PDB file of C-alpha atoms in Angstrom:
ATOM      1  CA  UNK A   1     -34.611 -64.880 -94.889  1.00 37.00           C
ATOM      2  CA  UNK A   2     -32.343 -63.366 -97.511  1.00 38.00           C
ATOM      3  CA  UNK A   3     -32.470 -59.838 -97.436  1.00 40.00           C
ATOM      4  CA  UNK A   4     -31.757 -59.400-100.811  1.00 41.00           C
ATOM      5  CA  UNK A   5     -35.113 -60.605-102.198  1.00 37.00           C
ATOM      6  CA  UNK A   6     -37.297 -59.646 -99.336  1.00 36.00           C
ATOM      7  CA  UNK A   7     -40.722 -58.166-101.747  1.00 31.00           C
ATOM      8  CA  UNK A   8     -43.418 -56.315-100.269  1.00 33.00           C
ATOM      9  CA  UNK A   9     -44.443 -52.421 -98.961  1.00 36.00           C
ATOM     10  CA  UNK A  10     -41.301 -52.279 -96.557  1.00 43.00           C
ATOM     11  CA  UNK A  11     -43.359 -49.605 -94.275  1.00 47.00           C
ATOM     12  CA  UNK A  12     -46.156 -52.650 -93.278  1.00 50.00           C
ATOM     13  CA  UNK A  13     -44.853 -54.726 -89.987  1.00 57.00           C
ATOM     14  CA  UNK A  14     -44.287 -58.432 -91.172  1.00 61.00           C
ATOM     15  CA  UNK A  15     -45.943 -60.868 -88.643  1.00 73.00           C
ATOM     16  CA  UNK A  16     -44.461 -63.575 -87.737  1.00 87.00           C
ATOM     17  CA  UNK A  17     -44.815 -66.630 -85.303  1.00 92.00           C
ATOM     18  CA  UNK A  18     -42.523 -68.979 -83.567  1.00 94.00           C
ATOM     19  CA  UNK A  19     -43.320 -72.003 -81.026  1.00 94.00           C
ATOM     20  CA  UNK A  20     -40.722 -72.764 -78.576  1.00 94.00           C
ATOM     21  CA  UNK A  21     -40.171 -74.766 -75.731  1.00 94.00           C
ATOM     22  CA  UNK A  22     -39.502 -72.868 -72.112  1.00 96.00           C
ATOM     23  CA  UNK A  23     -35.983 -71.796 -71.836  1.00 95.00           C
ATOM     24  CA  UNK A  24     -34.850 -72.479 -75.355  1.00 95.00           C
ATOM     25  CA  UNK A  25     -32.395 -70.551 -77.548  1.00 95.00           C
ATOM     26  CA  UNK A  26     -34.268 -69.997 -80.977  1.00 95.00           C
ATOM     27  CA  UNK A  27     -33.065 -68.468 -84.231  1.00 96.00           C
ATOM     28  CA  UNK A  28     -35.632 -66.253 -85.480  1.00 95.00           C
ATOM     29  CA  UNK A  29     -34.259 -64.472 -89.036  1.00 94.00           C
ATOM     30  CA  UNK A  30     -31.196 -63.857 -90.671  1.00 95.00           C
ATOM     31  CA  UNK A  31     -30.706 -61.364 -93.061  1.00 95.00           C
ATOM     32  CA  UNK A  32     -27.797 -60.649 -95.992  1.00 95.00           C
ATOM     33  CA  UNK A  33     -27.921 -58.680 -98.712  1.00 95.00           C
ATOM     34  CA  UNK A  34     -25.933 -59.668-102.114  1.00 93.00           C
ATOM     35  CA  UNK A  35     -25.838 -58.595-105.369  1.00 90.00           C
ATOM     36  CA  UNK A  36     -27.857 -60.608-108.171  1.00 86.00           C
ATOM     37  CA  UNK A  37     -25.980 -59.603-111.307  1.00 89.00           C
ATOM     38  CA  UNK A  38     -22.148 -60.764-110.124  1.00 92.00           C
ATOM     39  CA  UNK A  39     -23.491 -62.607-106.589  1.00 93.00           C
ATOM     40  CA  UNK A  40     -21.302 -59.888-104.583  1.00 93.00           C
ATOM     41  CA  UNK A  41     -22.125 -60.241-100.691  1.00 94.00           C
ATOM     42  CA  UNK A  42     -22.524 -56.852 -99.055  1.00 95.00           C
ATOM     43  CA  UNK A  43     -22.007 -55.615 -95.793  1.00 95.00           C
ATOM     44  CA  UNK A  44     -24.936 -57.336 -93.234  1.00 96.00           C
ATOM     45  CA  UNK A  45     -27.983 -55.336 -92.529  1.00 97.00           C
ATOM     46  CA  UNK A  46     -28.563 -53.280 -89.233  1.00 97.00           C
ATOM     47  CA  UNK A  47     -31.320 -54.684 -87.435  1.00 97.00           C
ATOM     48  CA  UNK A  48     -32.962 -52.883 -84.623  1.00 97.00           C
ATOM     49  CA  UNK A  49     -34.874 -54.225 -81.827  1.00 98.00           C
ATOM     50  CA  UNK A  50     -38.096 -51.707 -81.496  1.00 97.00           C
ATOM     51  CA  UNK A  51     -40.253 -53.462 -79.064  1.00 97.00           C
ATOM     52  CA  UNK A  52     -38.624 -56.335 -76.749  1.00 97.00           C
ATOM     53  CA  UNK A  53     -40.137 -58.911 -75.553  1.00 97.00           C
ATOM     54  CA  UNK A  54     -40.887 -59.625 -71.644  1.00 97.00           C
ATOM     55  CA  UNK A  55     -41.533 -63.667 -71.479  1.00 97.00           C
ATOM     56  CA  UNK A  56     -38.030 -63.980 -73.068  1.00 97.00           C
ATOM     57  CA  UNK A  57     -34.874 -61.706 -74.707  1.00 97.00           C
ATOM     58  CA  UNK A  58     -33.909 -60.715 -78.410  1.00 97.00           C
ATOM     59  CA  UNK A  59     -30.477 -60.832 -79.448  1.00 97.00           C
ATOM     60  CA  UNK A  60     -28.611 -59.643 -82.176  1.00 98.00           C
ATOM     61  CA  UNK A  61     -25.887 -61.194 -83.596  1.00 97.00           C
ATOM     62  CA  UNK A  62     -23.481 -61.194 -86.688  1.00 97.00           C
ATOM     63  CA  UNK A  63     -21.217 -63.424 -88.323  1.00 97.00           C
ATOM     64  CA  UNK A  64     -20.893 -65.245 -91.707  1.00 96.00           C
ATOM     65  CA  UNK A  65     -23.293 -67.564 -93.392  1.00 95.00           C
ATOM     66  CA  UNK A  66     -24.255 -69.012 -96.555  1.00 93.00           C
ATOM     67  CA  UNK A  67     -25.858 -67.491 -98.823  1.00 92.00           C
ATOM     68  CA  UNK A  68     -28.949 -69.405-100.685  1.00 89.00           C
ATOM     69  CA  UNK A  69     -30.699 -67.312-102.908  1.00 87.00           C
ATOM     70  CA  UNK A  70     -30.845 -66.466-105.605  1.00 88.00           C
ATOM     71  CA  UNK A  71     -29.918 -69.750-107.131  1.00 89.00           C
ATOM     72  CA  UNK A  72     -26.871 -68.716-108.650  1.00 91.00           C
ATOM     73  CA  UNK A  73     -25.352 -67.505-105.605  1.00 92.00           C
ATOM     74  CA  UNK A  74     -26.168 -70.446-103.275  1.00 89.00           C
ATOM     75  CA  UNK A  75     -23.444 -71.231-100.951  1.00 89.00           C
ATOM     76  CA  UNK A  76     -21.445 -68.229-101.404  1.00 93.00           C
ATOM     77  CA  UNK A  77     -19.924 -66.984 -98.114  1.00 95.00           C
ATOM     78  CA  UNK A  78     -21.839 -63.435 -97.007  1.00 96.00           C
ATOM     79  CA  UNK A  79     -22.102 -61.815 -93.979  1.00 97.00           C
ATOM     80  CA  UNK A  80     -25.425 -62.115 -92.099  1.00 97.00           C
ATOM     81  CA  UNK A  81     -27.125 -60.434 -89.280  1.00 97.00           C
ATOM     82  CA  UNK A  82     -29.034 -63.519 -87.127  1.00 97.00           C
ATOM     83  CA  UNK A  83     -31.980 -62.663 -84.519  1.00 97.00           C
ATOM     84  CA  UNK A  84     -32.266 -64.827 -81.830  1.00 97.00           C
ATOM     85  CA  UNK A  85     -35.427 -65.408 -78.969  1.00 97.00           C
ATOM     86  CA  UNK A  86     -34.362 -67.019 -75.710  1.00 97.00           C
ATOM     87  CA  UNK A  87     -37.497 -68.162 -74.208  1.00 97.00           C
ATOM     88  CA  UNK A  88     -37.846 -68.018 -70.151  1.00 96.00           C
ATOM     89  CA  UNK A  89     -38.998 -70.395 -67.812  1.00 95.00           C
ATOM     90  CA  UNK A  90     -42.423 -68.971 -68.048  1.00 95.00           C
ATOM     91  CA  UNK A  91     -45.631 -70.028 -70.597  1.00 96.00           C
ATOM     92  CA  UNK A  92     -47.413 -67.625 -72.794  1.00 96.00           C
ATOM     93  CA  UNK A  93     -46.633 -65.632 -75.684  1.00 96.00           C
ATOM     94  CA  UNK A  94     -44.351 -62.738 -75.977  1.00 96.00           C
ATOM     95  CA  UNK A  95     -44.858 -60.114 -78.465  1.00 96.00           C
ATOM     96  CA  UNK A  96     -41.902 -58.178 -80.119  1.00 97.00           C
ATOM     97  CA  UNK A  97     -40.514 -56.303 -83.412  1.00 96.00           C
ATOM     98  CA  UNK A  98     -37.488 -55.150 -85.181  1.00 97.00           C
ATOM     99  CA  UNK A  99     -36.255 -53.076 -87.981  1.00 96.00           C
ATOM    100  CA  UNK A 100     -33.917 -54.365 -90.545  1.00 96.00           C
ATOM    101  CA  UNK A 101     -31.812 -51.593 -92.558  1.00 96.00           C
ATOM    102  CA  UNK A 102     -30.563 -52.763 -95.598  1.00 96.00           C
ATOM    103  CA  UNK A 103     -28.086 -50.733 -98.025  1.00 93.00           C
ATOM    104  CA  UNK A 104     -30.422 -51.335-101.548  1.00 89.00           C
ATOM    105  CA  UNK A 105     -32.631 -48.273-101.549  1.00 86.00           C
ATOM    106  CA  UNK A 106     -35.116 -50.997-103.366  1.00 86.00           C
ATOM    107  CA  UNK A 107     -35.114 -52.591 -99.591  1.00 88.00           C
ATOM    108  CA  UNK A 108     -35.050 -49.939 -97.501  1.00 92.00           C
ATOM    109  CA  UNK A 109     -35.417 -50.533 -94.032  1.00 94.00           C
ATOM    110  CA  UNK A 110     -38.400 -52.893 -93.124  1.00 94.00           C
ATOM    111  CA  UNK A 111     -40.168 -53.642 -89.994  1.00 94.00           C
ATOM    112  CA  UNK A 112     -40.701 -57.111 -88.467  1.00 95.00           C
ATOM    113  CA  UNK A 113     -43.703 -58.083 -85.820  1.00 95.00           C
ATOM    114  CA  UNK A 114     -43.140 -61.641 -83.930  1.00 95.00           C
ATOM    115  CA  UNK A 115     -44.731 -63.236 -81.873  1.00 96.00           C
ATOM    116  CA  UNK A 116     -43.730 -66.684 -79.414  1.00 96.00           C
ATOM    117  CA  UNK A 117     -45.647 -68.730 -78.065  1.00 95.00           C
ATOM    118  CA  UNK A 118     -43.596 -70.726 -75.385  1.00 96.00           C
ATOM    119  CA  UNK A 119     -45.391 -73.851 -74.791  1.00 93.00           C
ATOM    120  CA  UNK A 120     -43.788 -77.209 -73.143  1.00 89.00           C
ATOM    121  CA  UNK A 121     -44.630 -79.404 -76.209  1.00 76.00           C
ATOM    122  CA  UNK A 122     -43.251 -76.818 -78.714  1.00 69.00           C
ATOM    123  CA  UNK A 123     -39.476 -78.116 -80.615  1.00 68.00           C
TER     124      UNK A 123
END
């Protein structure tokens, strides 16, 4: 998810929902925030875990991706800010959410709601 052109009341949670197979490493978002006009990468969003999961773990990571929107910018090397879900050995679904602080003041920070369901058939 670039977090350049994320739209939207930042102050509502986002759901979201993932299916993934017990004891599986999943990446869940990444974030990056560059500038439209002259496709200048800024430094990668703080994210936040607020509510952690208990079926799995959240992890934060960051590192350097490629950028793919907007068009103009595509491939462009940016920093990013990746959340991962590592699913345990155990079925259900696992509830979480995160904040993401971005540097535009348009952005803001917003808040994320997930959700996993960790099923055996799940890829």
């Amino acid at each position: 998810m670039p977090g350049a052109h994320a739209a939207g009341n930042n102050n509502i949670p986002r759901p979201r929902a993932w299916s993934v197979p017990p004891s599986k490493a999943t990446l869940l978002a990444t974030y990056y925030e560059i500038v439209d006009a002259n496709c200048q990468a800024l430094k990668a969003p703080t994210v936040r875990i607020t509510d952690r999961p208990t079926l799995g773990t959240l992890t934060i990571s960051q590192g350097l991706g490629l950028a793919d929107n907007p068009a103009k910018c595509a491939n462009i090397q940016v920093p990013v800010t990746e959340v991962y879900y590592q699913a345990g050995t155990r079925l259900g679904q696992d509830n979480f959410s995160w904040e993401v602080r971005f540097q535009s003041q348009n952005l803001g920070t917003q808040r994320v709601q997930g959700a996993v369901a960790i099923t055996p058939g799940a890829r």
